[in-house]
Coordinates of C-alpha atoms and ligand atoms in Angstrom, one line a residue:
Chain A
X1 CA 140.0 -17.9 -36.7
X2 CA 136.8 -18.5 -38.6
X3 CA 135.0 -15.5 -39.8
X4 CA 131.4 -15.9 -40.5
X5 CA 130.2 -14.3 -43.7
X6 CA 127.1 -12.4 -42.9
X7 CA 125.9 -11.9 -46.3
X8 CA 126.8 -13.7 -49.6
X9 CA 127.2 -11.2 -52.3
X10 CA 123.9 -11.4 -54.2
X11 CA 123.5 -10.9 -57.9
X12 CA 120.4 -8.9 -58.1
X13 CA 121.2 -7.5 -61.5
X14 CA 118.2 -8.0 -63.8
X15 CA 118.8 -8.2 -67.5
X16 CA 117.5 -5.3 -69.4
X17 CA 114.6 -6.3 -71.6
X18 CA 115.6 -3.9 -74.3
X19 CA 119.2 -5.1 -74.5
X20 CA 120.5 -5.8 -78.0
X21 CA 123.6 -7.6 -76.9
X22 CA 122.7 -10.7 -78.9
X23 CA 122.1 -8.6 -82.0
X24 CA 125.5 -7.0 -81.6
X25 CA 127.1 -10.5 -81.2
X26 CA 125.2 -11.7 -84.3
X27 CA 126.2 -8.9 -86.6
X28 CA 129.8 -9.2 -85.4
X29 CA 129.7 -12.9 -86.3
X30 CA 128.4 -11.9 -89.7
X31 CA 131.2 -9.5 -90.2
X32 CA 133.7 -12.2 -89.2
X33 CA 132.2 -14.7 -91.6
X34 CA 132.4 -12.3 -94.5
X35 CA 136.0 -11.4 -93.7
X36 CA 137.1 -15.0 -93.4
X37 CA 135.4 -16.1 -96.7
X38 CA 136.8 -13.1 -98.5
X39 CA 140.3 -13.7 -97.3
X40 CA 140.0 -17.3 -98.2
X41 CA 139.4 -16.6 -101.9
X42 CA 141.8 -13.7 -101.8
X43 CA 144.5 -16.2 -100.8
X44 CA 143.5 -18.3 -103.9
X45 CA 143.8 -15.2 -106.1
X46 CA 147.3 -14.3 -104.7
X47 CA 148.4 -17.9 -105.0
X48 CA 147.3 -18.3 -108.6
X49 CA 147.7 -15.0 -110.4
Chain B
X1 CA 94.8 0.5 -78.3
X2 CA 92.2 -1.8 -79.7
X3 CA 92.9 -5.5 -79.9
X4 CA 92.2 -6.4 -83.4
X5 CA 94.1 -9.7 -83.4
X6 CA 90.8 -11.5 -84.1
X7 CA 89.6 -9.3 -86.8
X8 CA 91.1 -10.9 -89.9
X9 CA 91.5 -8.4 -92.7
X10 CA 91.0 -10.2 -95.9
X11 CA 92.2 -9.5 -99.4
X12 CA 89.2 -8.6 -101.6
X13 CA 88.0 -11.8 -103.3
X14 CA 88.2 -10.3 -106.8
X15 CA 91.8 -9.3 -106.1
X16 CA 92.4 -12.8 -104.7
X17 CA 91.5 -14.3 -108.0
X18 CA 94.1 -12.4 -109.9
X19 CA 96.8 -13.2 -107.4
X20 CA 95.9 -16.9 -107.6
X21 CA 96.1 -16.7 -111.4
X22 CA 99.7 -15.6 -111.0
X23 CA 100.5 -18.3 -108.6
X24 CA 99.2 -21.1 -110.9
X25 CA 101.6 -20.0 -113.6
X26 CA 104.4 -19.6 -111.1
X27 CA 104.0 -23.1 -109.6
X28 CA 103.5 -24.6 -113.1
X29 CA 106.9 -23.0 -114.1
X30 CA 108.4 -24.4 -110.9
X31 CA 107.3 -27.9 -111.8
X32 CA 108.7 -27.9 -115.3
X33 CA 111.8 -25.9 -114.4
X34 CA 112.5 -28.1 -111.5
X35 CA 112.5 -31.2 -113.7
X36 CA 114.9 -29.5 -116.0
X37 CA 117.2 -28.7 -113.1
X38 CA 117.2 -32.3 -112.0
X39 CA 118.1 -33.4 -115.6
X40 CA 120.9 -30.9 -115.7
X41 CA 122.6 -32.3 -112.6
X42 CA 122.1 -35.8 -113.9
X43 CA 123.7 -35.0 -117.3
X44 CA 126.6 -33.2 -115.6
X45 CA 127.3 -36.2 -113.4
X46 CA 128.3 -38.1 -116.6
X47 CA 126.0 -41.1 -115.8
X48 CA 123.0 -40.1 -117.9
X49 CA 122.3 -38.8 -121.4
X50 CA 119.2 -36.9 -122.6
X51 CA 116.9 -39.0 -124.8
X52 CA 115.3 -38.0 -128.2
X53 CA 118.1 -35.7 -129.2
X54 CA 117.2 -33.1 -126.6
X55 CA 120.1 -30.8 -126.1
X56 CA 121.7 -29.9 -122.7
X57 CA 121.6 -26.2 -123.6
X58 CA 118.0 -26.5 -124.6
X59 CA 116.9 -27.7 -121.1
X60 CA 119.3 -25.2 -119.5
X61 CA 117.6 -22.4 -121.4
X62 CA 114.2 -23.7 -120.3
X63 CA 115.4 -23.9 -116.7
X64 CA 116.8 -20.4 -116.6
X65 CA 113.8 -18.8 -118.3
X66 CA 111.2 -20.7 -116.3
X67 CA 112.9 -20.3 -112.9
X68 CA 114.7 -17.0 -113.3
X69 CA 112.2 -15.1 -115.3
X70 CA 108.7 -16.7 -115.2
X71 CA 108.4 -18.2 -111.7
X72 CA 109.9 -15.2 -110.0
X73 CA 108.0 -12.5 -112.0
X74 CA 104.6 -14.2 -111.7
X75 CA 105.0 -14.9 -108.0
X76 CA 106.2 -11.4 -107.2
X77 CA 103.5 -9.7 -109.1
X78 CA 100.8 -11.9 -107.5
X79 CA 102.2 -11.4 -104.0
X80 CA 102.6 -7.6 -104.4
X81 CA 99.2 -7.3 -105.9
X82 CA 97.7 -9.0 -102.9
X83 CA 99.9 -7.1 -100.4
X84 CA 98.8 -3.8 -101.8
X85 CA 95.1 -4.9 -101.7
X86 CA 95.5 -6.0 -98.1
X87 CA 97.2 -2.9 -96.8
X88 CA 96.0 0.0 -99.1
X89 CA 92.6 -1.4 -99.7
X90 CA 90.9 -3.3 -102.6
X91 CA 92.0 -2.4 -106.1
X92 CA 89.5 -0.3 -108.1
X93 CA 87.9 -2.1 -111.1
X94 CA 90.2 0.0 -113.4
X95 CA 93.3 -1.2 -111.5
X96 CA 92.0 -4.7 -111.6
X97 CA 91.4 -4.6 -115.3
X98 CA 94.9 -3.3 -115.7
X99 CA 96.3 -6.1 -113.6
X100 CA 94.4 -8.8 -115.7
X101 CA 95.6 -7.2 -118.9
X102 CA 99.2 -7.4 -117.7
X103 CA 98.7 -10.9 -116.5
X104 CA 97.5 -12.2 -119.9
X105 CA 100.2 -10.4 -121.7
X106 CA 102.8 -12.0 -119.6
X107 CA 101.2 -15.4 -120.0
X108 CA 100.9 -15.1 -123.7
X109 CA 104.6 -14.1 -123.9
X110 CA 105.6 -17.0 -121.7
X111 CA 103.8 -19.4 -124.0
X112 CA 105.5 -17.9 -127.1
X113 CA 109.0 -18.1 -125.7
X114 CA 108.4 -21.5 -124.1
X115 CA 107.2 -22.9 -127.5
X116 CA 110.3 -21.7 -129.2
X117 CA 112.6 -23.3 -126.6
X118 CA 110.6 -26.6 -126.9
X119 CA 111.0 -26.4 -130.7
X120 CA 114.8 -26.1 -130.2
X121 CA 114.7 -22.7 -131.9
X122 CA 116.0 -20.7 -128.9
X123 CA 118.8 -22.4 -126.9
X124 CA 120.4 -19.0 -126.2
X125 CA 120.2 -19.3 -122.4
X126 CA 118.1 -17.0 -120.3
X127 CA 120.5 -14.1 -120.6
X128 CA 120.1 -14.5 -124.4
X129 CA 123.7 -13.6 -125.1
X130 CA 124.2 -12.2 -128.6
X131 CA 125.7 -13.3 -130.9
X132 CA 123.8 -16.5 -130.2
X133 CA 120.6 -16.0 -132.2
X134 CA 117.2 -17.3 -131.4
X135 CA 113.9 -17.3 -133.4
X136 CA 112.3 -13.9 -133.3
X137 CA 109.2 -15.3 -131.6
X138 CA 111.4 -16.0 -128.6
X139 CA 112.4 -12.4 -128.2
X140 CA 108.9 -11.2 -129.0
X141 CA 107.5 -13.4 -126.3
X142 CA 109.9 -12.0 -123.7
X143 CA 108.9 -8.5 -124.8
X144 CA 105.4 -9.5 -123.9
X145 CA 106.5 -10.8 -120.5
X146 CA 108.3 -7.5 -119.8
X147 CA 105.7 -5.1 -121.1
X148 CA 103.0 -7.2 -119.4
X149 CA 104.8 -6.9 -116.1
X150 CA 104.8 -3.1 -116.5
X151 CA 101.1 -3.1 -117.0
X152 CA 100.7 -5.5 -114.1
X153 CA 102.8 -3.3 -111.9
X154 CA 100.9 -0.1 -112.8
X155 CA 97.8 -1.7 -111.2
X156 CA 99.7 -1.6 -107.9
X157 CA 100.9 1.9 -108.4
X158 CA 97.3 3.1 -109.2
X159 CA 96.0 1.7 -105.9
X160 CA 99.0 3.2 -104.0
X161 CA 98.4 6.6 -105.6
X162 CA 94.7 6.4 -104.7
X163 CA 95.6 5.7 -101.1
X164 CA 98.0 8.6 -101.0
X165 CA 95.4 10.9 -102.4
X166 CA 92.9 9.9 -99.8
X167 CA 95.4 10.2 -96.9
X168 CA 97.4 13.4 -97.6
X169 CA 100.5 13.9 -95.4
X170 CA 100.4 10.3 -94.0
X171 CA 103.0 7.7 -94.8
X172 CA 101.6 4.9 -96.8
X173 CA 101.2 1.4 -95.4
X174 CA 104.7 -0.2 -95.2
X175 CA 103.9 -3.2 -97.4
X176 CA 102.3 -1.1 -100.1
X177 CA 105.3 1.3 -100.0
X178 CA 107.7 -1.6 -100.4
X179 CA 105.7 -3.2 -103.2
X180 CA 105.7 0.1 -105.1
X181 CA 109.5 0.6 -104.6
X182 CA 110.1 -2.9 -106.1
X183 CA 107.7 -2.2 -109.0
X184 CA 109.5 1.1 -109.7
X185 CA 112.9 -0.7 -109.5
X186 CA 111.6 -3.3 -112.0
X187 CA 110.3 -0.7 -114.5
X188 CA 113.5 1.3 -114.5
X189 CA 115.6 -1.8 -114.8
X190 CA 113.7 -3.5 -117.6
X191 CA 114.2 -0.4 -119.8
X192 CA 117.6 -1.8 -120.5
X193 CA 116.5 -5.3 -121.6
X194 CA 113.6 -3.8 -123.5
X195 CA 116.0 -1.6 -125.4
X196 CA 118.3 -4.4 -126.5
X197 CA 115.4 -6.6 -127.5
X198 CA 113.5 -4.0 -129.4
X199 CA 116.3 -2.1 -131.1
X200 CA 118.9 -4.9 -131.5
X201 CA 117.7 -8.5 -131.1
X202 CA 114.3 -8.3 -132.8
X203 CA 115.4 -6.5 -135.9
X204 CA 118.4 -8.8 -136.2
X205 CA 116.5 -12.0 -135.7
X206 CA 113.8 -10.8 -138.2
X207 CA 116.6 -10.4 -140.7
X208 CA 116.1 -6.6 -141.0
X209 CA 119.7 -6.0 -140.1
X210 CA 122.6 -8.4 -140.5
X211 CA 124.8 -7.8 -137.5
X212 CA 124.5 -7.0 -133.8
X213 CA 126.8 -5.0 -131.6
X214 CA 127.6 -7.6 -128.9
X215 CA 129.0 -5.3 -126.2
X216 CA 126.1 -2.9 -126.4
X217 CA 123.7 -5.7 -126.1
X218 CA 125.4 -7.2 -123.1
X219 CA 125.8 -3.9 -121.4
X220 CA 122.1 -3.2 -121.8
X221 CA 121.3 -6.7 -120.6
X222 CA 123.4 -6.3 -117.4
X223 CA 122.0 -2.9 -116.7
X224 CA 118.9 -5.0 -116.2
X225 CA 120.5 -8.2 -114.9
X226 CA 121.7 -7.0 -111.5
X227 CA 118.5 -5.1 -110.4
X228 CA 116.8 -8.3 -111.6
X229 CA 118.2 -10.1 -108.6
X230 CA 117.0 -7.3 -106.3
X231 CA 113.6 -7.5 -107.8
X232 CA 113.6 -11.1 -106.6
X233 CA 115.0 -10.3 -103.3
X234 CA 112.9 -7.3 -102.2
X235 CA 109.6 -9.3 -101.9
X236 CA 111.5 -11.7 -99.6
X237 CA 112.6 -8.7 -97.6
X238 CA 109.0 -7.5 -97.5
X239 CA 108.2 -10.8 -95.7
X240 CA 111.2 -10.6 -93.4
X241 CA 110.7 -7.0 -92.4
X242 CA 106.9 -6.7 -92.3
X243 CA 105.4 -10.2 -92.1
X244 CA 107.7 -12.4 -90.0
X245 CA 107.6 -10.0 -86.9
X246 CA 103.8 -10.5 -86.8
X247 CA 104.1 -14.3 -87.3
X248 CA 106.4 -14.7 -84.3
X249 CA 104.3 -12.3 -82.2
X250 CA 106.9 -9.5 -82.1
X251 CA 107.2 -6.1 -83.6
X252 CA 108.9 -4.5 -86.6
X253 CA 112.1 -3.1 -85.2
X254 CA 111.8 0.2 -87.0
X255 CA 109.4 1.2 -89.8
X256 CA 111.6 4.0 -91.0
X257 CA 114.7 1.9 -91.1
X258 CA 112.8 -0.6 -93.3
X259 CA 111.7 2.1 -95.7
X260 CA 115.2 3.7 -95.8
X261 CA 116.8 0.4 -96.7
X262 CA 114.3 -0.2 -99.5
X263 CA 115.1 3.3 -100.9
X264 CA 118.9 2.5 -100.7
X265 CA 118.3 -0.8 -102.6
X266 CA 116.4 1.1 -105.3
X267 CA 119.3 3.6 -105.6
X268 CA 122.2 1.3 -105.5
X269 CA 121.0 -1.8 -107.4
X270 CA 120.7 -0.3 -110.8
X271 CA 123.9 1.7 -111.7
X272 CA 126.1 -1.4 -111.1
X273 CA 125.7 -3.7 -114.0
X274 CA 129.4 -3.6 -114.9
X275 CA 130.2 -5.9 -112.0
X276 CA 128.9 -8.7 -114.3
X277 CA 131.2 -7.5 -117.0
X278 CA 134.5 -7.1 -115.1
X279 CA 136.3 -9.5 -117.4
X280 CA 134.8 -8.0 -120.5
X281 CA 137.2 -6.1 -122.8
X282 CA 136.0 -2.8 -124.3
X283 CA 134.8 -1.2 -121.0
X284 CA 137.1 1.4 -119.4
X285 CA 138.5 0.0 -116.1
X286 CA 137.9 3.3 -114.4
X287 CA 134.2 3.0 -115.0
X288 CA 134.2 -0.6 -113.8
X289 CA 135.9 0.6 -110.7
X290 CA 133.2 3.3 -110.1
X291 CA 130.4 0.8 -110.5
X292 CA 132.1 -1.7 -108.2
X293 CA 132.2 1.1 -105.5
X294 CA 128.4 1.6 -106.0
X295 CA 128.0 -2.2 -105.8
X296 CA 129.6 -2.2 -102.4
X297 CA 127.2 0.5 -101.2
X298 CA 124.5 -2.3 -101.2
X299 CA 126.3 -3.7 -98.2
X300 CA 124.8 -0.9 -96.2
X301 CA 121.1 -1.7 -96.6
X302 CA 121.9 -5.4 -96.5
X303 CA 123.5 -5.1 -93.1
X304 CA 120.7 -2.7 -91.9
X305 CA 118.4 -5.5 -92.8
X306 CA 120.4 -8.2 -90.9
X307 CA 120.6 -5.9 -87.9
X308 CA 117.0 -5.1 -87.8
X309 CA 115.9 -8.8 -88.2
X310 CA 118.2 -9.9 -85.3
X311 CA 116.9 -7.0 -83.3
X312 CA 113.3 -8.0 -83.9
X313 CA 114.1 -11.6 -82.8
X314 CA 116.0 -10.6 -79.8
X315 CA 113.4 -8.1 -78.5
X316 CA 110.7 -10.7 -79.0
X317 CA 112.8 -13.3 -77.2
X318 CA 113.6 -11.1 -74.2
X319 CA 109.9 -10.1 -74.0
X320 CA 109.3 -13.8 -73.5
X321 CA 111.8 -13.9 -70.7
X322 CA 114.8 -15.2 -72.6
X323 CA 118.1 -14.2 -71.0
X324 CA 121.8 -14.3 -72.0
X325 CA 123.3 -13.3 -75.2
X326 CA 121.6 -15.9 -77.4
X327 CA 118.7 -17.1 -75.2
X328 CA 116.2 -15.4 -77.5
X329 CA 117.1 -17.7 -80.3
X330 CA 115.6 -20.7 -78.5
X331 CA 112.1 -19.2 -77.9
X332 CA 111.4 -18.5 -81.6
X333 CA 108.4 -20.4 -82.9
X334 CA 110.3 -23.3 -84.6
X335 CA 107.2 -25.3 -85.2
X336 CA 105.5 -22.7 -87.3
X337 CA 106.2 -23.2 -91.1
X338 CA 105.3 -19.6 -91.7
X339 CA 108.3 -18.7 -89.6
X340 CA 110.9 -21.4 -90.1
X341 CA 110.7 -21.7 -93.8
X342 CA 111.6 -18.0 -94.4
X343 CA 114.1 -18.3 -91.5
X344 CA 116.1 -21.0 -93.3
X345 CA 116.1 -18.6 -96.3
X346 CA 117.5 -15.9 -94.1
X347 CA 120.2 -18.2 -92.8
X348 CA 121.2 -19.2 -96.4
X349 CA 121.7 -15.5 -97.1
X350 CA 124.7 -15.4 -94.8
X351 CA 127.0 -17.5 -97.1
X352 CA 125.1 -16.1 -100.1
X353 CA 125.9 -12.5 -99.2
X354 CA 129.5 -13.3 -98.3
X355 CA 129.9 -15.0 -101.7
X356 CA 128.4 -11.9 -103.4
X357 CA 131.0 -9.6 -101.8
X358 CA 133.7 -12.0 -103.2
X359 CA 132.1 -12.0 -106.7
X360 CA 132.0 -8.2 -106.8
X361 CA 135.7 -7.8 -105.9
X362 CA 137.4 -7.3 -109.2
X363 CA 140.5 -9.5 -108.6
X364 CA 138.6 -12.3 -107.0
X365 CA 136.1 -12.3 -109.8
X366 CA 138.9 -13.6 -111.9
X367 CA 139.1 -16.6 -109.7
X368 CA 135.3 -17.4 -109.9
X369 CA 134.1 -15.8 -113.1
X370 CA 132.0 -18.1 -115.3
X371 CA 132.8 -21.0 -113.0
X372 CA 130.1 -23.1 -111.5
X373 CA 130.8 -21.3 -108.2
X374 CA 128.6 -18.5 -109.6
X375 CA 125.8 -21.0 -110.1
X376 CA 126.3 -22.2 -106.6
X377 CA 126.1 -18.6 -105.4
X378 CA 122.8 -17.8 -107.0
X379 CA 121.2 -21.1 -106.0
X380 CA 121.8 -19.8 -102.4
X381 CA 120.5 -16.3 -103.1
X382 CA 117.6 -16.9 -105.5
X383 CA 117.0 -20.6 -105.3
X384 CA 117.2 -20.8 -101.5
X385 CA 116.8 -17.4 -99.7
X386 CA 114.2 -16.0 -102.1
X387 CA 112.4 -19.2 -103.1
X388 CA 112.1 -20.6 -99.6
X389 CA 110.7 -17.3 -98.5
X390 CA 108.2 -17.4 -101.3
X391 CA 107.2 -20.9 -100.3
X392 CA 106.8 -19.7 -96.7
X393 CA 104.6 -16.8 -98.0
X394 CA 102.5 -19.3 -100.0
X395 CA 101.8 -21.4 -96.9
X396 CA 99.6 -18.6 -95.5
X397 CA 98.8 -16.5 -98.6
X398 CA 97.4 -19.3 -100.8
X399 CA 94.9 -20.5 -98.1
X400 CA 94.1 -16.8 -97.3
X401 CA 93.2 -16.2 -100.9
X402 CA 91.3 -19.4 -101.4
X403 CA 89.4 -19.2 -98.1
X404 CA 91.1 -22.3 -96.6
X405 CA 93.3 -23.2 -93.7
X406 CA 96.9 -24.3 -93.4
X407 CA 96.3 -27.6 -91.5
X408 CA 98.7 -29.0 -88.9
X409 CA 99.6 -31.7 -91.3
X410 CA 100.5 -29.3 -94.1
X411 CA 102.4 -27.1 -91.7
X412 CA 104.5 -30.1 -90.8
X413 CA 105.0 -31.0 -94.5
X414 CA 106.0 -27.4 -95.1
X415 CA 108.7 -27.7 -92.5
X416 CA 109.9 -31.0 -93.9
X417 CA 109.9 -29.5 -97.3
X418 CA 112.2 -26.7 -96.2
X419 CA 114.7 -29.0 -94.6
X420 CA 114.7 -31.3 -97.6
X421 CA 115.5 -28.2 -99.7
X422 CA 118.2 -27.1 -97.3
X423 CA 119.9 -30.4 -97.4
X424 CA 119.7 -30.8 -101.1
X425 CA 121.0 -27.3 -101.6
X426 CA 123.8 -27.9 -99.2
X427 CA 125.0 -30.7 -101.4
X428 CA 124.4 -29.1 -104.7
X429 CA 125.4 -25.5 -104.0
X430 CA 128.3 -26.6 -101.7
X431 CA 129.9 -28.8 -104.3
X432 CA 129.3 -26.2 -107.0
X433 CA 131.2 -23.6 -104.9
X434 CA 134.1 -26.0 -104.5
X435 CA 134.2 -27.2 -108.1
X436 CA 134.1 -23.6 -109.2
X437 CA 137.2 -22.8 -107.1
X438 CA 138.9 -25.7 -108.8
X439 CA 138.1 -24.1 -112.1
X440 CA 135.0 -26.0 -113.3
X441 CA 133.0 -24.0 -115.8
X442 CA 129.3 -23.1 -115.5
X443 CA 126.9 -23.6 -118.4
X444 CA 128.6 -26.7 -119.7
X445 CA 127.4 -30.2 -120.4
X446 CA 129.4 -33.1 -119.2
X447 CA 132.9 -33.4 -120.6
X448 CA 136.2 -34.7 -119.5
X449 CA 138.0 -32.2 -121.8
X450 CA 140.1 -35.0 -123.3
X451 CA 140.6 -36.6 -119.9
X452 CA 142.6 -33.7 -118.6
X453 CA 143.7 -34.1 -115.1
X454 CA 141.9 -31.0 -113.8
X455 CA 138.6 -31.9 -115.4
X456 CA 138.7 -35.4 -113.9
X457 CA 139.1 -33.8 -110.4
X458 CA 135.7 -32.2 -110.9
X459 CA 133.7 -35.4 -111.4
X460 CA 133.1 -36.3 -107.7
X461 CA 131.7 -32.8 -107.2
X462 CA 129.4 -33.2 -110.2
X463 CA 128.1 -36.4 -108.7
X464 CA 127.5 -34.7 -105.4
X465 CA 125.5 -32.1 -107.4
X466 CA 123.4 -34.8 -108.9
X467 CA 122.7 -36.2 -105.4
X468 CA 121.7 -32.7 -104.2
X469 CA 119.6 -32.1 -107.3
X470 CA 117.7 -35.3 -106.7
X471 CA 117.0 -34.3 -103.1
X472 CA 115.9 -30.9 -104.3
X473 CA 113.6 -32.4 -106.8
X474 CA 111.9 -34.3 -104.0
X475 CA 111.5 -30.9 -102.4
X476 CA 109.8 -29.6 -105.5
X477 CA 107.4 -32.4 -105.5
X478 CA 106.6 -31.8 -101.8
X479 CA 105.9 -28.1 -102.4
X480 CA 103.7 -28.9 -105.3
X481 CA 101.7 -31.3 -103.1
X482 CA 101.3 -28.5 -100.5
X483 CA 100.3 -25.9 -103.1
X484 CA 97.6 -28.1 -104.7
X485 CA 96.3 -29.0 -101.2
X486 CA 96.1 -25.4 -100.2
X487 CA 94.6 -24.3 -103.5
X488 CA 91.9 -27.0 -103.8
X489 CA 91.6 -29.4 -100.9
X490 CA 92.5 -27.9 -97.5
X491 CA 89.5 -27.4 -95.2
X492 CA 87.6 -24.1 -95.5
X493 CA 88.5 -21.4 -93.0
X494 CA 90.2 -18.1 -92.4
X495 CA 93.9 -18.0 -92.6
X496 CA 95.5 -14.7 -91.5
X497 CA 97.5 -12.4 -93.8
X498 CA 100.0 -11.3 -91.2
X499 CA 101.0 -7.7 -91.3
X500 CA 103.5 -6.5 -88.6
X501 CA 103.3 -3.3 -86.6
X502 CA 106.2 -1.1 -85.6
X503 CA 107.6 -1.5 -82.1
X504 CA 107.2 2.2 -81.4
X505 CA 103.6 3.0 -82.4
X506 CA 104.4 6.7 -82.2
X507 CA 107.0 6.4 -84.8
X508 CA 105.9 8.0 -88.0
X509 CA 108.1 7.6 -91.1
X510 CA 109.4 10.9 -92.5
X511 CA 107.3 12.0 -95.5
X512 CA 110.5 12.5 -97.5
X513 CA 110.6 8.8 -98.1
X514 CA 107.5 9.1 -100.3
X515 CA 108.9 12.0 -102.3
X516 CA 109.2 10.1 -105.6
X517 CA 110.5 13.1 -107.5
X518 CA 113.5 13.2 -105.2
X519 CA 114.4 9.5 -105.3
X520 CA 113.7 9.1 -109.0
X521 CA 115.8 12.2 -109.6
X522 CA 118.8 10.8 -107.6
X523 CA 118.4 7.5 -109.3
X524 CA 118.4 9.0 -112.7
X525 CA 121.5 11.1 -111.9
X526 CA 123.3 8.0 -110.6
X527 CA 122.4 6.0 -113.7
X528 CA 123.4 8.7 -116.1
X529 CA 126.7 9.3 -114.3
X530 CA 127.5 5.6 -114.2
X531 CA 126.6 4.8 -117.7
X532 CA 126.7 7.8 -120.1
X533 CA 130.4 8.2 -120.7
X534 CA 131.3 4.5 -120.9
X535 CA 128.3 3.9 -123.1
X536 CA 129.4 6.6 -125.6
X537 CA 132.8 5.1 -125.5
X538 CA 131.5 1.6 -126.2
X539 CA 129.5 2.8 -129.2
X540 CA 132.2 5.1 -130.6
X541 CA 134.9 2.5 -130.4
X542 CA 132.8 -0.4 -131.4
X543 CA 134.3 -3.3 -133.5
X544 CA 132.3 -4.4 -136.5
X545 CA 129.0 -6.1 -135.5
X546 CA 128.7 -9.8 -135.4
X547 CA 126.4 -12.0 -137.5
X548 CA 124.2 -14.5 -135.7
X549 CA 125.3 -17.9 -134.5
X550 CA 123.4 -21.1 -133.9
X551 CA 125.6 -23.4 -131.9
X552 CA 123.0 -26.0 -131.3
Ligands
HEM601 C1 115.4 -28.8 -108.2 C2 116.0 -27.7 -108.0 C3 117.1 -27.1 -108.9 C4 118.1 -27.8 -109.5 C5 118.4 -29.3 -109.4 C6 118.9 -26.8 -110.2 C7 120.0 -27.1 -111.0 C8 120.7 -26.2 -111.7 C9 122.0 -26.5 -112.4 C10 122.7 -27.8 -112.4 C11 122.3 -25.3 -113.1 C12 123.6 -25.0 -113.9 C13 123.9 -25.8 -115.1 C14 125.0 -25.2 -115.8 O1 125.5 -24.1 -115.5 O2 125.5 -25.9 -116.7 C15 121.2 -24.4 -112.9 C16 121.2 -23.1 -113.4 C17 120.3 -22.2 -113.1 N1 119.3 -22.3 -112.1 FE1 118.8 -23.9 -111.1 N2 118.3 -25.6 -110.1 C18 117.2 -25.7 -109.2 C19 116.3 -24.7 -108.8 C20 116.4 -23.4 -109.3 C21 115.5 -22.4 -108.8 C22 114.4 -22.5 -107.8 C23 115.9 -21.3 -109.5 C24 115.4 -19.8 -109.4 C25 114.6 -19.3 -108.6 C26 117.0 -21.6 -110.4 C27 117.6 -20.7 -111.2 C28 118.6 -21.1 -112.1 C29 119.2 -20.2 -113.1 C30 118.8 -18.7 -113.3 C31 120.3 -20.8 -113.7 C32 121.2 -20.3 -114.7 C33 120.9 -20.8 -116.1 C34 122.0 -20.4 -117.0 O3 123.2 -20.4 -116.6 O4 121.7 -20.0 -118.1 N3 117.3 -22.9 -110.2 N4 120.3 -24.9 -112.0
CU602 CU1 125.0 -8.4 -109.8

């Protein structure tokens, strides 16, 4: 038995102009980059000394 | 709100002259210093030898002094002088006279020191490490540069003070405030280098005393040497915080945040010189530890800066209708040299900053100390982030000061210049970082160290550095072409001096930020705490002084 969908769920959400999600993502990326580089050289230190 | 987008506020034409005088010396230093840089990379590749008995360490000293001390100091003083004139009003004739006096002192000093390097009497590198001993005229010349820069800086402080007096209870214009912070940082920092030159190196090179206390001299130098790099960096941050938002058509994320970060840089960049001396015997490890902690405090204003720049970009992008997490990135004005040139500088600061955190970590410093990694690091910070931002500033400031326009053609050439620089530096700095991790030393001419296996591994990286250095030198020629065009040949017109506004026009920076007694008090306390006990210790337990050496 077919059931007719009356209304497709609509996405009416409008992105907030003052959102700083991208900024959050960017600083998290920075943090990650710093940690990875640091650990890389730390590994060399542990390996050599 | 009035729309004053059209009203171009000009730097007073008499002030413009003094700024331009600074820029001529700065770009002259860039031309000669750049050639030295190219020669260094060629020599280090092992495929080229210097003619006429010119020594490697002679050109290395010329490069370090011209790029690290002359280019930077002249550009910064010229830029800040103009920024104060633009935002706090024209300098008085007394301030202008002061500025010119400082400028001529600095120029005379540069000529004195430069001559001594040319005559091969001063191959002691720009950090003039005792017990290497140069001709006294070299040290006297640098004294003139430093004292001249104080006089030059006082001109900015005079105009700032006049503004404050005429506007009681109102925060000063952001760019003027930042310029004064940097000038104060510079004056406090250079006290250290002035002390070692006046009380140690000059009397010693004049033959008045026979020996020098090496550790005292180095400690005084590095008391200056770290804030030196912040003195280079803060004018770039002035552009990032207060100029770039206007260029892209956005707003400064927060005026107060910008001011607070500058104050934190002032406080935390001086009492930290020991992080350059971590491997130095004779300094108590406990005090090294303390200064390393203070060093890491600089991470706070650095990340505040990163956050606020991202936020400015994102807010602007979303106001243009960008969506998604990174949609704002695409709508930035990528065809505007005034934006993209400093932007490449900002991007370079990501690996540069990460490298700095590694350098400052005591144990890891043992992996990289005195290797060419360090040179790779500061060619990202100073020779990319800072210098590209200075180039980006020049592209609007020079025509603004000379009453000309940045043409479409020059705009394009500026963008090409920045990419050339980026590519050249990726080669040069990238291979310096790797070679450094493999143990290759900095400040060393070509050598295979008796064909040792390890040294032979470095050679491909040294060749990559020569490739990068050649590309960079093309970048230097391009920027000189643009500079000469903007100074003499570009069509007459009005080029804007962009000054950003805060997003929230109601926001008023707390007056406590301008309380100099408070900040100078905290700064003095931090410096005294970080240095007094170890310094007494260094003097009381000093080994016999060293006589001078001439290794060249
Ligand atoms: C054409 C562009 C450039 C090239 C090819 C270049 C190349 C080099 C090389 C190969 C060294 C290290 C040599 C060694 O340690 O033996 C060096 C050192 C240095 N460079 Fe550059 N560089 C360039 C631009 C710059 C710029 C724009 C600045 C500053 C804003 C700068 C500042 C310095 C400083 C301060 C040193 C340290 C000198 C010393 O260790 O005594 N360089 N450069
Ligand atoms: Cu440092």
